[in-house]
Amino acid sequence: MISILVIIAVENTSYCIPSKPIKTQVVNSRELLLPGFQQEIIQRDYPISDLVINNKHSVWILGQTALWDWNLIGNNLSKIQLLKKPGGHLKQLRRSQQEIFVASDKSLFYIKFNPAKTLIFKPKNETKKVKSFGIFTHDGGVFWIKSRDVWYLNIKNRNLEHWGFHPQIENDSKVFFDHLNKKLWVMEDQKLLFHDYEHPKSKFRQSLKVIDRFRGIEMLSRRITLFTQHTILLGDSNGKIIRSIPVEGSRRLVQGQIKANQHTYLFHDKFIQVYKPTEKTSYFSKLETGRVKVANALDAHRSFIALTLDGAPRIFQLEGKW
């Protein structure tokens, strides 16, 4: 029996609650595989740090030293080499229209395609070793969240500026930069913290503490969705919890992603659930992944599901018209 999470409208915002959906459908899925020799090439750049579906024709994959473009139509790879020396590695990937942004601990890469050009930005006077936690695009700029500083890349004048406050983020934390509500959210194990960056001298405040470790945070229409393996928490822009939704049965949630037109959940039993709010339909499929220890990244676009499993990129396609 498939236990389900259903999306309904709450104040013009789509959220998940356990209930019977209007429609459910079980669909088959198939894994897309690169030719053997190309698999060997990209394996040299494992483990994969991040990935994002560019469109229905390609997937951007971030390795340790290079950005890879997996063309799903021609089933081939192309590569943009970003790091030349071993030691450091690439960590985060963000796509914005016709541009790609990539971060390592030391550098922010701005990749343009018309014309093709890669620009590299490094913080000024940064002497201590600091860690990159995330990059977030917003209105012609990019926020780069580091363990001790936040930087802003103004794309128009191509200037990397210090944003004016020092967050002091601990190792193994996960971050989300909410520019609309002027907050930096940080998940530290079971704690959800936030920093009002309009007041640089203020300290992080705890918004929430849960039993399970946080697995992710998503934002849609100024509201947050928090994931743990047993619960989905829906909150307002200040982190106040509106609804707590248990994952039904013995299932455990591994990864989740909330987009306006598609909500995607990966469970420990290898089932993927895709909910389409416009159709009020949930699609379920069991992915033939084999034995997997760690799932680090998830991105979904229509029928395509892109995952990072045990450091390798895995792409699946659901059957049917999307």
PDB file of N, CA and C in Angstrom, residues 92 102-108 121-123 126 131-136 142-146 149-153 160:
ATOM      1  N   GLN A  92      28.776  24.038  -4.857  1.00  0.00           N
ATOM      2  CA  GLN A  92      27.373  24.392  -5.105  1.00  0.00           C
ATOM      3  C   GLN A  92      27.170  24.869  -6.537  1.00  0.00           C
ATOM      4  N   VAL A 102      28.697  28.789  -9.936  1.00  0.00           N
ATOM      5  CA  VAL A 102      29.302  27.665  -9.229  1.00  0.00           C
ATOM      6  C   VAL A 102      30.198  28.229  -8.129  1.00  0.00           C
ATOM      7  N   ALA A 103      30.184  27.581  -6.971  1.00  0.00           N
ATOM      8  CA  ALA A 103      31.020  28.035  -5.859  1.00  0.00           C
ATOM      9  C   ALA A 103      31.920  26.919  -5.358  1.00  0.00           C
ATOM     10  N   SER A 104      33.146  27.290  -5.031  1.00  0.00           N
ATOM     11  CA  SER A 104      34.030  26.476  -4.212  1.00  0.00           C
ATOM     12  C   SER A 104      34.251  27.248  -2.916  1.00  0.00           C
ATOM     13  N   ASP A 105      35.076  26.748  -2.034  1.00  0.00           N
ATOM     14  CA  ASP A 105      35.328  27.487  -0.805  1.00  0.00           C
ATOM     15  C   ASP A 105      36.043  28.805  -1.079  1.00  0.00           C
ATOM     16  N   LYS A 106      36.814  28.852  -2.162  1.00  0.00           N
ATOM     17  CA  LYS A 106      37.641  30.025  -2.425  1.00  0.00           C
ATOM     18  C   LYS A 106      37.105  30.935  -3.523  1.00  0.00           C
ATOM     19  N   SER A 107      36.327  30.410  -4.470  1.00  0.00           N
ATOM     20  CA  SER A 107      35.976  31.181  -5.659  1.00  0.00           C
ATOM     21  C   SER A 107      34.505  31.042  -6.019  1.00  0.00           C
ATOM     22  N   LEU A 108      33.998  32.082  -6.684  1.00  0.00           N
ATOM     23  CA  LEU A 108      32.658  32.076  -7.265  1.00  0.00           C
ATOM     24  C   LEU A 108      32.814  32.204  -8.774  1.00  0.00           C
ATOM     25  N   PHE A 121      35.479  35.117  -9.427  1.00  0.00           N
ATOM     26  CA  PHE A 121      35.500  36.150  -8.402  1.00  0.00           C
ATOM     27  C   PHE A 121      35.996  35.551  -7.087  1.00  0.00           C
ATOM     28  N   LYS A 122      36.872  36.314  -6.409  1.00  0.00           N
ATOM     29  CA  LYS A 122      37.389  35.884  -5.111  1.00  0.00           C
ATOM     30  C   LYS A 122      37.240  37.015  -4.108  1.00  0.00           C
ATOM     31  N   PRO A 123      36.856  36.703  -2.871  1.00  0.00           N
ATOM     32  CA  PRO A 123      36.709  37.754  -1.853  1.00  0.00           C
ATOM     33  C   PRO A 123      38.028  38.464  -1.591  1.00  0.00           C
ATOM     34  N   GLU A 126      40.540  37.994   2.219  1.00  0.00           N
ATOM     35  CA  GLU A 126      40.078  36.832   2.979  1.00  0.00           C
ATOM     36  C   GLU A 126      41.274  35.957   3.276  1.00  0.00           C
ATOM     37  N   LYS A 131      34.380  28.247   4.677  1.00  0.00           N
ATOM     38  CA  LYS A 131      33.636  27.245   3.925  1.00  0.00           C
ATOM     39  C   LYS A 131      32.472  27.881   3.190  1.00  0.00           C
ATOM     40  N   SER A 132      32.230  27.431   1.965  1.00  0.00           N
ATOM     41  CA  SER A 132      31.069  27.879   1.200  1.00  0.00           C
ATOM     42  C   SER A 132      29.874  26.998   1.537  1.00  0.00           C
ATOM     43  N   PHE A 133      28.729  27.652   1.832  1.00  0.00           N
ATOM     44  CA  PHE A 133      27.532  26.913   2.210  1.00  0.00           C
ATOM     45  C   PHE A 133      26.417  27.005   1.174  1.00  0.00           C
ATOM     46  N   GLY A 134      26.474  27.976   0.270  1.00  0.00           N
ATOM     47  CA  GLY A 134      25.399  28.055  -0.713  1.00  0.00           C
ATOM     48  C   GLY A 134      25.471  29.324  -1.540  1.00  0.00           C
ATOM     49  N   ILE A 135      24.836  29.279  -2.718  1.00  0.00           N
ATOM     50  CA  ILE A 135      24.681  30.446  -3.579  1.00  0.00           C
ATOM     51  C   ILE A 135      23.206  30.560  -3.955  1.00  0.00           C
ATOM     52  N   PHE A 136      22.704  31.807  -3.949  1.00  0.00           N
ATOM     53  CA  PHE A 136      21.287  32.061  -4.188  1.00  0.00           C
ATOM     54  C   PHE A 136      21.145  33.278  -5.088  1.00  0.00           C
ATOM     55  N   VAL A 142      23.775  37.703  -7.107  1.00  0.00           N
ATOM     56  CA  VAL A 142      23.981  36.390  -6.506  1.00  0.00           C
ATOM     57  C   VAL A 142      24.513  36.571  -5.089  1.00  0.00           C
ATOM     58  N   PHE A 143      23.848  35.942  -4.118  1.00  0.00           N
ATOM     59  CA  PHE A 143      24.328  35.929  -2.748  1.00  0.00           C
ATOM     60  C   PHE A 143      25.150  34.658  -2.531  1.00  0.00           C
ATOM     61  N   TRP A 144      26.335  34.861  -1.985  1.00  0.00           N
ATOM     62  CA  TRP A 144      27.260  33.750  -1.724  1.00  0.00           C
ATOM     63  C   TRP A 144      27.425  33.642  -0.214  1.00  0.00           C
ATOM     64  N   ILE A 145      26.909  32.562   0.372  1.00  0.00           N
ATOM     65  CA  ILE A 145      26.920  32.373   1.816  1.00  0.00           C
ATOM     66  C   ILE A 145      28.152  31.570   2.214  1.00  0.00           C
ATOM     67  N   LYS A 146      28.986  32.179   3.041  1.00  0.00           N
ATOM     68  CA  LYS A 146      30.179  31.496   3.543  1.00  0.00           C
ATOM     69  C   LYS A 146      30.100  31.411   5.061  1.00  0.00           C
ATOM     70  N   ASP A 149      31.116  35.018   6.332  1.00  0.00           N
ATOM     71  CA  ASP A 149      30.728  36.217   5.598  1.00  0.00           C
ATOM     72  C   ASP A 149      29.647  35.895   4.573  1.00  0.00           C
ATOM     73  N   VAL A 150      28.941  36.935   4.150  1.00  0.00           N
ATOM     74  CA  VAL A 150      28.022  36.846   3.027  1.00  0.00           C
ATOM     75  C   VAL A 150      28.466  37.863   1.983  1.00  0.00           C
ATOM     76  N   TRP A 151      28.611  37.394   0.732  1.00  0.00           N
ATOM     77  CA  TRP A 151      29.049  38.237  -0.373  1.00  0.00           C
ATOM     78  C   TRP A 151      27.934  38.343  -1.405  1.00  0.00           C
ATOM     79  N   TYR A 152      27.944  39.471  -2.107  1.00  0.00           N
ATOM     80  CA  TYR A 152      26.936  39.714  -3.134  1.00  0.00           C
ATOM     81  C   TYR A 152      27.628  40.063  -4.445  1.00  0.00           C
ATOM     82  N   LEU A 153      27.315  39.293  -5.493  1.00  0.00           N
ATOM     83  CA  LEU A 153      27.847  39.569  -6.825  1.00  0.00           C
ATOM     84  C   LEU A 153      26.819  40.368  -7.609  1.00  0.00           C
ATOM     85  N   LEU A 160      32.063  42.017  -6.791  1.00  0.00           N
ATOM     86  CA  LEU A 160      31.773  41.185  -5.631  1.00  0.00           C
ATOM     87  C   LEU A 160      31.906  42.044  -4.380  1.00  0.00           C
TER      88      LEU A 160
END
